PDB file of C-alpha atoms in Angstrom:
ATOM      1  CA  MET A   1      -3.283 -13.221 -31.159  1.00  0.00           C
ATOM      2  CA  THR A   2      -2.407 -15.714 -33.905  1.00  0.00           C
ATOM      3  CA  VAL A   3      -0.143 -14.343 -36.628  1.00  0.00           C
ATOM      4  CA  GLY A   4      -0.496 -15.882 -40.082  1.00  0.00           C
ATOM      5  CA  PHE A   5       1.833 -15.448 -43.052  1.00  0.00           C
ATOM      6  CA  VAL A   6       0.165 -15.867 -46.464  1.00  0.00           C
ATOM      7  CA  LEU A   7       2.644 -16.343 -49.309  1.00  0.00           C
ATOM      8  CA  GLY A   8       1.184 -16.069 -52.794  1.00  0.00           C
ATOM      9  CA  GLY A   9       2.294 -17.381 -56.163  1.00  0.00           C
ATOM     10  CA  GLY A  10       4.123 -15.561 -58.924  1.00  0.00           C
ATOM     11  CA  GLY A  11       7.145 -17.364 -60.360  1.00  0.00           C
ATOM     12  CA  VAL A  12      10.394 -15.419 -60.298  1.00  0.00           C
ATOM     13  CA  ARG A  13       8.515 -12.498 -58.770  1.00  0.00           C
ATOM     14  CA  GLY A  14       8.398 -14.620 -55.634  1.00  0.00           C
ATOM     15  CA  ALA A  15      11.792 -13.148 -54.772  1.00  0.00           C
ATOM     16  CA  THR A  16       9.868 -10.127 -53.468  1.00  0.00           C
ATOM     17  CA  GLU A  17       8.614 -12.290 -50.613  1.00  0.00           C
ATOM     18  CA  VAL A  18      12.181 -12.695 -49.348  1.00  0.00           C
ATOM     19  CA  GLY A  19      12.489  -8.931 -48.967  1.00  0.00           C
ATOM     20  CA  MET A  20       9.142  -8.807 -47.168  1.00  0.00           C
ATOM     21  CA  LEU A  21      10.219 -11.594 -44.814  1.00  0.00           C
ATOM     22  CA  ARG A  22      13.420  -9.734 -43.987  1.00  0.00           C
ATOM     23  CA  ALA A  23      11.423  -6.643 -43.013  1.00  0.00           C
ATOM     24  CA  LEU A  24       9.004  -8.711 -40.930  1.00  0.00           C
ATOM     25  CA  PHE A  25      11.751 -10.457 -38.981  1.00  0.00           C
ATOM     26  CA  GLU A  26      13.568  -7.172 -38.391  1.00  0.00           C
ATOM     27  CA  ALA A  27      10.327  -5.786 -36.958  1.00  0.00           C
ATOM     28  CA  GLY A  28      10.094  -8.786 -34.645  1.00  0.00           C
ATOM     29  CA  VAL A  29       7.105 -10.275 -36.457  1.00  0.00           C
ATOM     30  CA  THR A  30       7.173 -14.086 -36.577  1.00  0.00           C
ATOM     31  CA  PRO A  31       4.454 -16.473 -37.761  1.00  0.00           C
ATOM     32  CA  ASP A  32       2.274 -18.776 -35.732  1.00  0.00           C
ATOM     33  CA  LEU A  33       1.068 -20.413 -38.958  1.00  0.00           C
ATOM     34  CA  ILE A  34       1.971 -20.206 -42.641  1.00  0.00           C
ATOM     35  CA  VAL A  35       0.011 -20.963 -45.801  1.00  0.00           C
ATOM     36  CA  GLY A  36       1.488 -20.822 -49.288  1.00  0.00           C
ATOM     37  CA  THR A  37       0.767 -21.345 -52.948  1.00  0.00           C
ATOM     38  CA  SER A  38       3.178 -22.088 -55.798  1.00  0.00           C
ATOM     39  CA  ILE A  39       6.468 -20.202 -55.294  1.00  0.00           C
ATOM     40  CA  GLY A  40       4.973 -18.974 -52.034  1.00  0.00           C
ATOM     41  CA  ALA A  41       4.819 -22.598 -50.920  1.00  0.00           C
ATOM     42  CA  LEU A  42       8.564 -22.902 -51.494  1.00  0.00           C
ATOM     43  CA  ASN A  43       9.392 -19.706 -49.599  1.00  0.00           C
ATOM     44  CA  GLY A  44       6.881 -20.605 -46.898  1.00  0.00           C
ATOM     45  CA  ALA A  45       8.356 -24.065 -46.415  1.00  0.00           C
ATOM     46  CA  ALA A  46      11.757 -22.530 -45.721  1.00  0.00           C
ATOM     47  CA  VAL A  47      10.278 -20.234 -43.067  1.00  0.00           C
ATOM     48  CA  ALA A  48       8.230 -23.006 -41.476  1.00  0.00           C
ATOM     49  CA  HIS A  49      11.430 -25.047 -41.258  1.00  0.00           C
ATOM     50  CA  ASP A  50      13.478 -22.152 -39.814  1.00  0.00           C
ATOM     51  CA  PRO A  51      11.257 -19.315 -38.543  1.00  0.00           C
ATOM     52  CA  SER A  52      14.192 -17.090 -37.603  1.00  0.00           C
ATOM     53  CA  PRO A  53      16.102 -14.229 -39.273  1.00  0.00           C
ATOM     54  CA  SER A  54      18.742 -16.715 -40.442  1.00  0.00           C
ATOM     55  CA  VAL A  55      16.292 -18.069 -43.018  1.00  0.00           C
ATOM     56  CA  ILE A  56      16.692 -14.858 -45.023  1.00  0.00           C
ATOM     57  CA  ALA A  57      20.297 -15.654 -45.902  1.00  0.00           C
ATOM     58  CA  THR A  58      19.234 -19.195 -46.772  1.00  0.00           C
ATOM     59  CA  LEU A  59      16.533 -17.949 -49.138  1.00  0.00           C
ATOM     60  CA  GLU A  60      18.766 -15.296 -50.696  1.00  0.00           C
ATOM     61  CA  ALA A  61      21.382 -17.953 -51.425  1.00  0.00           C
ATOM     62  CA  ALA A  62      18.758 -20.284 -52.881  1.00  0.00           C
ATOM     63  CA  TRP A  63      17.333 -17.608 -55.168  1.00  0.00           C
ATOM     64  CA  ASN A  64      20.804 -16.736 -56.446  1.00  0.00           C
ATOM     65  CA  SER A  65      21.978 -20.330 -56.831  1.00  0.00           C
ATOM     66  CA  PRO A  66      22.736 -22.371 -59.958  1.00  0.00           C
ATOM     67  CA  THR A  67      19.700 -24.471 -59.007  1.00  0.00           C
ATOM     68  CA  ALA A  68      17.423 -21.441 -59.396  1.00  0.00           C
ATOM     69  CA  SER A  69      19.032 -20.719 -62.750  1.00  0.00           C
ATOM     70  CA  ALA A  70      18.278 -24.281 -63.821  1.00  0.00           C
ATOM     71  CA  ILE A  71      14.623 -23.794 -62.868  1.00  0.00           C
ATOM     72  CA  TYR A  72      14.034 -20.503 -64.667  1.00  0.00           C
ATOM     73  CA  GLY A  73      16.882 -20.084 -67.140  1.00  0.00           C
ATOM     74  CA  GLU A  74      17.085 -23.333 -69.073  1.00  0.00           C
ATOM     75  CA  TRP A  75      18.126 -23.039 -72.713  1.00  0.00           C
ATOM     76  CA  TRP A  76      15.084 -22.696 -75.032  1.00  0.00           C
ATOM     77  CA  PRO A  77      16.117 -25.391 -77.549  1.00  0.00           C
ATOM     78  CA  ARG A  78      16.400 -27.910 -74.702  1.00  0.00           C
ATOM     79  CA  GLN A  79      12.945 -26.943 -73.473  1.00  0.00           C
ATOM     80  CA  LEU A  80      11.477 -27.364 -76.925  1.00  0.00           C
ATOM     81  CA  ARG A  81      13.035 -30.810 -77.256  1.00  0.00           C
ATOM     82  CA  ARG A  82      11.514 -31.792 -73.922  1.00  0.00           C
ATOM     83  CA  LEU A  83       8.120 -30.520 -75.039  1.00  0.00           C
ATOM     84  CA  ALA A  84       8.391 -32.560 -78.228  1.00  0.00           C
ATOM     85  CA  GLN A  85       9.170 -35.663 -76.181  1.00  0.00           C
ATOM     86  CA  SER A  86       6.720 -35.169 -73.305  1.00  0.00           C
ATOM     87  CA  LYS A  87       3.892 -33.491 -75.263  1.00  0.00           C
ATOM     88  CA  THR A  88       2.931 -31.663 -72.055  1.00  0.00           C
ATOM     89  CA  HIS A  89       5.746 -29.601 -70.491  1.00  0.00           C
ATOM     90  CA  LEU A  90       8.862 -27.557 -71.158  1.00  0.00           C
ATOM     91  CA  ASN A  91      10.916 -27.855 -67.974  1.00  0.00           C
ATOM     92  CA  ASN A  92      12.573 -30.563 -65.925  1.00  0.00           C
ATOM     93  CA  PRO A  93      11.100 -30.665 -62.378  1.00  0.00           C
ATOM     94  CA  ALA A  94      14.347 -31.985 -60.866  1.00  0.00           C
ATOM     95  CA  PRO A  95      15.972 -28.567 -60.185  1.00  0.00           C
ATOM     96  CA  LEU A  96      12.839 -27.320 -58.406  1.00  0.00           C
ATOM     97  CA  ARG A  97      12.762 -30.451 -56.274  1.00  0.00           C
ATOM     98  CA  ASP A  98      16.453 -29.969 -55.491  1.00  0.00           C
ATOM     99  CA  MET A  99      15.802 -26.399 -54.382  1.00  0.00           C
ATOM    100  CA  ILE A 100      13.028 -27.494 -52.026  1.00  0.00           C
ATOM    101  CA  VAL A 101      15.250 -30.233 -50.585  1.00  0.00           C
ATOM    102  CA  ASP A 102      18.049 -27.717 -50.023  1.00  0.00           C
ATOM    103  CA  LEU A 103      15.638 -25.521 -48.043  1.00  0.00           C
ATOM    104  CA  VAL A 104      13.945 -28.095 -45.798  1.00  0.00           C
ATOM    105  CA  GLY A 105      15.787 -31.404 -46.110  1.00  0.00           C
ATOM    106  CA  GLU A 106      15.018 -34.576 -48.050  1.00  0.00           C
ATOM    107  CA  ASP A 107      12.865 -36.213 -45.383  1.00  0.00           C
ATOM    108  CA  ALA A 108      10.947 -33.155 -44.140  1.00  0.00           C
ATOM    109  CA  THR A 109       7.413 -33.721 -42.905  1.00  0.00           C
ATOM    110  CA  PHE A 110       4.763 -31.170 -42.056  1.00  0.00           C
ATOM    111  CA  GLU A 111       4.548 -32.571 -38.547  1.00  0.00           C
ATOM    112  CA  ALA A 112       8.252 -31.911 -37.914  1.00  0.00           C
ATOM    113  CA  LEU A 113       8.267 -28.284 -39.088  1.00  0.00           C
ATOM    114  CA  ALA A 114       8.795 -25.574 -36.483  1.00  0.00           C
ATOM    115  CA  VAL A 115       5.616 -23.710 -37.514  1.00  0.00           C
ATOM    116  CA  PRO A 116       2.287 -25.177 -38.720  1.00  0.00           C
ATOM    117  CA  PHE A 117       2.327 -25.011 -42.519  1.00  0.00           C
ATOM    118  CA  ALA A 118      -0.082 -25.818 -45.343  1.00  0.00           C
ATOM    119  CA  VAL A 119       0.226 -25.613 -49.125  1.00  0.00           C
ATOM    120  CA  CYS A 120      -2.361 -25.481 -51.877  1.00  0.00           C
ATOM    121  CA  ALA A 121      -2.406 -27.513 -55.095  1.00  0.00           C
ATOM    122  CA  ALA A 122      -5.029 -28.219 -57.736  1.00  0.00           C
ATOM    123  CA  SER A 123      -6.162 -31.815 -58.250  1.00  0.00           C
ATOM    124  CA  ILE A 124      -6.688 -32.728 -61.888  1.00  0.00           C
ATOM    125  CA  GLU A 125      -8.905 -35.759 -61.266  1.00  0.00           C
ATOM    126  CA  ARG A 126     -11.181 -33.944 -58.820  1.00  0.00           C
ATOM    127  CA  ALA A 127     -10.845 -30.477 -60.390  1.00  0.00           C
ATOM    128  CA  ALA A 128     -10.496 -29.310 -56.813  1.00  0.00           C
ATOM    129  CA  GLU A 129      -8.460 -27.135 -54.489  1.00  0.00           C
ATOM    130  CA  THR A 130      -6.466 -29.392 -52.179  1.00  0.00           C
ATOM    131  CA  TRP A 131      -4.538 -28.510 -49.023  1.00  0.00           C
ATOM    132  CA  PHE A 132      -1.550 -30.484 -47.785  1.00  0.00           C
ATOM    133  CA  ASP A 133      -0.590 -30.140 -44.120  1.00  0.00           C
ATOM    134  CA  THR A 134       0.484 -33.656 -43.117  1.00  0.00           C
ATOM    135  CA  GLY A 135       3.034 -36.131 -44.408  1.00  0.00           C
ATOM    136  CA  PRO A 136       6.028 -35.423 -46.684  1.00  0.00           C
ATOM    137  CA  VAL A 137       6.700 -31.769 -47.526  1.00  0.00           C
ATOM    138  CA  ILE A 138       8.752 -32.097 -50.722  1.00  0.00           C
ATOM    139  CA  ASP A 139       6.101 -33.517 -53.062  1.00  0.00           C
ATOM    140  CA  ALA A 140       3.410 -31.246 -51.637  1.00  0.00           C
ATOM    141  CA  VAL A 141       5.446 -28.100 -52.341  1.00  0.00           C
ATOM    142  CA  LEU A 142       6.435 -29.432 -55.766  1.00  0.00           C
ATOM    143  CA  ALA A 143       2.757 -30.078 -56.551  1.00  0.00           C
ATOM    144  CA  SER A 144       1.826 -26.571 -55.477  1.00  0.00           C
ATOM    145  CA  ALA A 145       4.452 -25.138 -57.846  1.00  0.00           C
ATOM    146  CA  SER A 146       3.837 -27.423 -60.850  1.00  0.00           C
ATOM    147  CA  VAL A 147       2.932 -24.736 -63.357  1.00  0.00           C
ATOM    148  CA  PRO A 148       0.954 -26.288 -66.234  1.00  0.00           C
ATOM    149  CA  ALA A 149       2.934 -26.518 -69.480  1.00  0.00           C
ATOM    150  CA  ALA A 150       6.124 -25.518 -67.665  1.00  0.00           C
ATOM    151  CA  LEU A 151       6.250 -28.594 -65.431  1.00  0.00           C
ATOM    152  CA  PRO A 152       4.542 -31.991 -65.411  1.00  0.00           C
ATOM    153  CA  PRO A 153       1.824 -32.670 -62.842  1.00  0.00           C
ATOM    154  CA  THR A 154       3.100 -34.029 -59.540  1.00  0.00           C
ATOM    155  CA  VAL A 155       1.688 -37.430 -58.611  1.00  0.00           C
ATOM    156  CA  ILE A 156       0.794 -37.986 -54.949  1.00  0.00           C
ATOM    157  CA  ASP A 157      -0.973 -41.209 -53.948  1.00  0.00           C
ATOM    158  CA  GLY A 158      -1.967 -41.823 -57.562  1.00  0.00           C
ATOM    159  CA  GLU A 159      -3.531 -38.400 -58.050  1.00  0.00           C
ATOM    160  CA  HIS A 160      -2.158 -35.675 -60.337  1.00  0.00           C
ATOM    161  CA  TYR A 161      -1.670 -32.139 -59.024  1.00  0.00           C
ATOM    162  CA  VAL A 162      -0.775 -28.845 -60.686  1.00  0.00           C
ATOM    163  CA  ASP A 163      -0.038 -25.312 -59.531  1.00  0.00           C
ATOM    164  CA  GLY A 164      -2.183 -24.126 -56.641  1.00  0.00           C
ATOM    165  CA  GLY A 165      -2.349 -20.667 -58.189  1.00  0.00           C
ATOM    166  CA  ILE A 166      -5.017 -21.988 -60.521  1.00  0.00           C
ATOM    167  CA  VAL A 167      -7.448 -22.314 -57.625  1.00  0.00           C
ATOM    168  CA  ASN A 168      -6.126 -20.045 -54.854  1.00  0.00           C
ATOM    169  CA  SER A 169      -3.227 -17.794 -55.751  1.00  0.00           C
ATOM    170  CA  ILE A 170      -3.129 -15.732 -52.515  1.00  0.00           C
ATOM    171  CA  PRO A 171      -4.802 -17.935 -49.886  1.00  0.00           C
ATOM    172  CA  LEU A 172      -5.885 -15.311 -47.364  1.00  0.00           C
ATOM    173  CA  GLY A 173      -9.152 -17.065 -46.526  1.00  0.00           C
ATOM    174  CA  GLU A 174      -7.340 -20.301 -45.668  1.00  0.00           C
ATOM    175  CA  ALA A 175      -5.110 -18.556 -43.124  1.00  0.00           C
ATOM    176  CA  ILE A 176      -8.178 -17.054 -41.452  1.00  0.00           C
ATOM    177  CA  ARG A 177      -9.980 -20.407 -41.534  1.00  0.00           C
ATOM    178  CA  ARG A 178      -6.994 -21.944 -39.739  1.00  0.00           C
ATOM    179  CA  GLY A 179      -7.217 -19.403 -36.936  1.00  0.00           C
ATOM    180  CA  ALA A 180      -5.061 -16.421 -37.901  1.00  0.00           C
ATOM    181  CA  ASP A 181      -6.415 -13.117 -36.639  1.00  0.00           C
ATOM    182  CA  GLU A 182      -3.480 -10.940 -37.668  1.00  0.00           C
ATOM    183  CA  VAL A 183      -2.514 -11.794 -41.229  1.00  0.00           C
ATOM    184  CA  PHE A 184       0.449 -10.612 -43.286  1.00  0.00           C
ATOM    185  CA  VAL A 185      -0.089 -11.103 -47.010  1.00  0.00           C
ATOM    186  CA  LEU A 186       3.137 -11.503 -48.978  1.00  0.00           C
ATOM    187  CA  GLN A 187       2.207 -10.967 -52.622  1.00  0.00           C
ATOM    188  CA  VAL A 188       4.266 -10.359 -55.728  1.00  0.00           C
ATOM    189  CA  GLY A 189       2.614  -7.150 -56.917  1.00  0.00           C
ATOM    190  CA  ARG A 190       0.012  -8.179 -59.445  1.00  0.00           C
ATOM    191  CA  ILE A 191      -2.880  -7.065 -57.240  1.00  0.00           C
ATOM    192  CA  GLU A 192      -1.315  -3.595 -57.109  1.00  0.00           C
ATOM    193  CA  GLU A 193      -1.171  -3.293 -60.906  1.00  0.00           C
ATOM    194  CA  SER A 194      -4.164  -1.947 -62.790  1.00  0.00           C
ATOM    195  CA  LEU A 195      -5.944  -3.828 -65.564  1.00  0.00           C
ATOM    196  CA  GLU A 196      -7.386  -2.283 -68.709  1.00  0.00           C
ATOM    197  CA  ALA A 197      -9.545  -3.612 -71.510  1.00  0.00           C
ATOM    198  CA  PRO A 198      -7.460  -5.540 -74.072  1.00  0.00           C
ATOM    199  CA  GLN A 199      -6.168  -3.680 -77.096  1.00  0.00           C
ATOM    200  CA  LYS A 200      -4.482  -6.533 -78.962  1.00  0.00           C
ATOM    201  CA  PRO A 201      -4.704 -10.334 -79.102  1.00  0.00           C
ATOM    202  CA  SER A 202      -1.854 -10.918 -76.653  1.00  0.00           C
ATOM    203  CA  ASP A 203      -3.667  -8.785 -74.067  1.00  0.00           C
ATOM    204  CA  VAL A 204      -6.736 -11.009 -74.048  1.00  0.00           C
ATOM    205  CA  ALA A 205      -5.081 -14.074 -72.517  1.00  0.00           C
ATOM    206  CA  LYS A 206      -2.979 -11.986 -70.132  1.00  0.00           C
ATOM    207  CA  ILE A 207      -5.969 -10.086 -68.745  1.00  0.00           C
ATOM    208  CA  ALA A 208      -8.116 -13.224 -68.485  1.00  0.00           C
ATOM    209  CA  PHE A 209      -5.285 -14.913 -66.600  1.00  0.00           C
ATOM    210  CA  GLU A 210      -4.919 -11.963 -64.222  1.00  0.00           C
ATOM    211  CA  ILE A 211      -8.643 -11.885 -63.467  1.00  0.00           C
ATOM    212  CA  SER A 212      -8.626 -15.602 -62.742  1.00  0.00           C
ATOM    213  CA  ARG A 213      -5.672 -15.122 -60.357  1.00  0.00           C
ATOM    214  CA  ARG A 214      -7.022 -12.085 -58.535  1.00  0.00           C
ATOM    215  CA  HIS A 215     -10.762 -12.582 -58.115  1.00  0.00           C
ATOM    216  CA  ARG A 216     -10.476 -15.083 -55.242  1.00  0.00           C
ATOM    217  CA  PHE A 217      -8.274 -12.750 -53.210  1.00  0.00           C
ATOM    218  CA  ALA A 218     -10.655  -9.829 -53.790  1.00  0.00           C
ATOM    219  CA  ARG A 219     -13.518 -11.957 -52.458  1.00  0.00           C
ATOM    220  CA  ASP A 220     -11.476 -13.064 -49.455  1.00  0.00           C
ATOM    221  CA  MET A 221     -10.633  -9.447 -48.636  1.00  0.00           C
ATOM    222  CA  ALA A 222     -14.303  -8.495 -48.813  1.00  0.00           C
ATOM    223  CA  ASP A 223     -15.174 -11.357 -46.447  1.00  0.00           C
ATOM    224  CA  VAL A 224     -12.574 -10.731 -43.738  1.00  0.00           C
ATOM    225  CA  PRO A 225     -14.390 -11.247 -40.402  1.00  0.00           C
ATOM    226  CA  ALA A 226     -14.603  -8.600 -37.740  1.00  0.00           C
ATOM    227  CA  GLY A 227     -11.654  -8.789 -35.384  1.00  0.00           C
ATOM    228  CA  VAL A 228      -9.210  -9.991 -38.037  1.00  0.00           C
ATOM    229  CA  ARG A 229      -6.514  -7.541 -39.112  1.00  0.00           C
ATOM    230  CA  VAL A 230      -5.003  -7.977 -42.571  1.00  0.00           C
ATOM    231  CA  HIS A 231      -1.752  -6.371 -43.763  1.00  0.00           C
ATOM    232  CA  VAL A 232      -1.231  -6.550 -47.534  1.00  0.00           C
ATOM    233  CA  LEU A 233       2.482  -5.896 -47.785  1.00  0.00           C
ATOM    234  CA  PRO A 234       3.732  -3.677 -50.640  1.00  0.00           C
ATOM    235  CA  TYR A 235       6.037  -5.229 -53.209  1.00  0.00           C
ATOM    236  CA  GLY A 236       8.013  -2.100 -54.014  1.00  0.00           C
ATOM    237  CA  GLY A 237       7.071  -1.565 -57.637  1.00  0.00           C
ATOM    238  CA  ALA A 238       7.636  -3.230 -60.980  1.00  0.00           C
ATOM    239  CA  GLN A 239      11.048  -3.917 -62.464  1.00  0.00           C
ATOM    240  CA  ASP A 240      12.012  -2.892 -65.985  1.00  0.00           C
ATOM    241  CA  GLY A 241      10.646  -5.420 -68.453  1.00  0.00           C
ATOM    242  CA  ASP A 242       7.951  -6.873 -66.182  1.00  0.00           C
ATOM    243  CA  GLU A 243       5.367  -6.146 -68.838  1.00  0.00           C
ATOM    244  CA  LYS A 244       7.078  -8.511 -71.282  1.00  0.00           C
ATOM    245  CA  LEU A 245       6.057 -12.129 -71.709  1.00  0.00           C
ATOM    246  CA  GLY A 246       9.471 -13.523 -70.748  1.00  0.00           C
ATOM    247  CA  ALA A 247       9.764 -11.541 -67.499  1.00  0.00           C
ATOM    248  CA  PHE A 248       8.984 -14.645 -65.431  1.00  0.00           C
ATOM    249  CA  ARG A 249      12.390 -16.055 -66.469  1.00  0.00           C
ATOM    250  CA  ARG A 250      14.541 -13.041 -65.534  1.00  0.00           C
ATOM    251  CA  LEU A 251      16.709 -13.972 -62.576  1.00  0.00           C
ATOM    252  CA  ASP A 252      18.774 -10.811 -62.999  1.00  0.00           C
ATOM    253  CA  THR A 253      15.941  -8.946 -61.257  1.00  0.00           C
ATOM    254  CA  VAL A 254      15.978 -11.085 -58.101  1.00  0.00           C
ATOM    255  CA  GLY A 255      18.185  -8.809 -56.015  1.00  0.00           C
ATOM    256  CA  ALA A 256      16.322  -5.673 -57.043  1.00  0.00           C
ATOM    257  CA  ARG A 257      12.959  -7.279 -56.245  1.00  0.00           C
ATOM    258  CA  MET A 258      14.120  -8.302 -52.785  1.00  0.00           C
ATOM    259  CA  GLU A 259      15.505  -4.872 -51.974  1.00  0.00           C
ATOM    260  CA  ALA A 260      12.474  -2.971 -53.281  1.00  0.00           C
ATOM    261  CA  ALA A 261      10.080  -5.180 -51.329  1.00  0.00           C
ATOM    262  CA  TYR A 262      12.191  -4.897 -48.186  1.00  0.00           C
ATOM    263  CA  THR A 263      12.279  -1.107 -48.338  1.00  0.00           C
ATOM    264  CA  ALA A 264       8.553  -0.763 -49.044  1.00  0.00           C
ATOM    265  CA  THR A 265       7.531  -3.306 -46.417  1.00  0.00           C
ATOM    266  CA  ALA A 266       9.801  -1.870 -43.720  1.00  0.00           C
ATOM    267  CA  ALA A 267       8.263   1.557 -44.325  1.00  0.00           C
ATOM    268  CA  TYR A 268       4.748   0.090 -44.188  1.00  0.00           C
ATOM    269  CA  LEU A 269       5.398  -1.747 -40.921  1.00  0.00           C
ATOM    270  CA  GLU A 270       6.892   1.345 -39.306  1.00  0.00           C
ATOM    271  CA  GLU A 271       3.990   3.524 -40.380  1.00  0.00           C
ATOM    272  CA  ALA A 272       1.471   0.918 -39.181  1.00  0.00           C
ATOM    273  CA  GLY A 273       3.280   0.546 -35.869  1.00  0.00           C
ATOM    274  CA  VAL A 274       3.607  -3.193 -36.345  1.00  0.00           C
ATOM    275  CA  THR A 275       5.979  -4.871 -33.923  1.00  0.00           C
ATOM    276  CA  ARG A 276       5.975  -8.141 -32.049  1.00  0.00           C
ATOM    277  CA  GLY A 277       8.294 -10.112 -29.846  1.00  0.00           C
TER     278      GLY A 277
END
């Protein structure tokens, strides 16, 4: 049996994945391969580097660090000045790069990781989904998490890449294609939240965005081959204010997200009788 961890995108909601990982490790479930997109690429890189329970403390510290605050909590006037200067993005990519380096090391390569790992990014020039699984890790993870308008595209070998969530937000199919036959999907909760027809202008863009994020995963779930078992781990429920536009910046919810996801996932794994090791 080949166990795959699929870590999806979702900005600050990605803290839920840390709680899920804690529950998985406590149940003795460890990955044979990992695929990730966007913030899931960052969390996944840490696990691929250190696929042991000790990585949980590392991730918890990273998510509660000043570096994380610099990524998500930068002062609005400074962001607006940067947008005026760059014409394309609000945030400085340096803190995100620093966070990735803190998790895996400056010179990390895919080949040197303890677990096979791949990350998804979207190529601008080719308008194509691209998977990185060889060479330097840092730029590949940064590319996967380069949210348009928030961060500039990441340049790798002369090509510009943006957030992998645009093309494959929860890359279940990729894990199966790479040989996983027991798959644990770590997702941030959006697929558990219902959608309704828009009632006001602000709803239109939000709902269109959610459909674009979710449809690929729905198709992948419908196409799961016989003999492959998929566990979609529960995220533990929404936090107060998640419905608001600025929720993606709220680092004060990190601890609550981790704990809720841990509790829900531990209960799921116990009920499903999932253990390994």
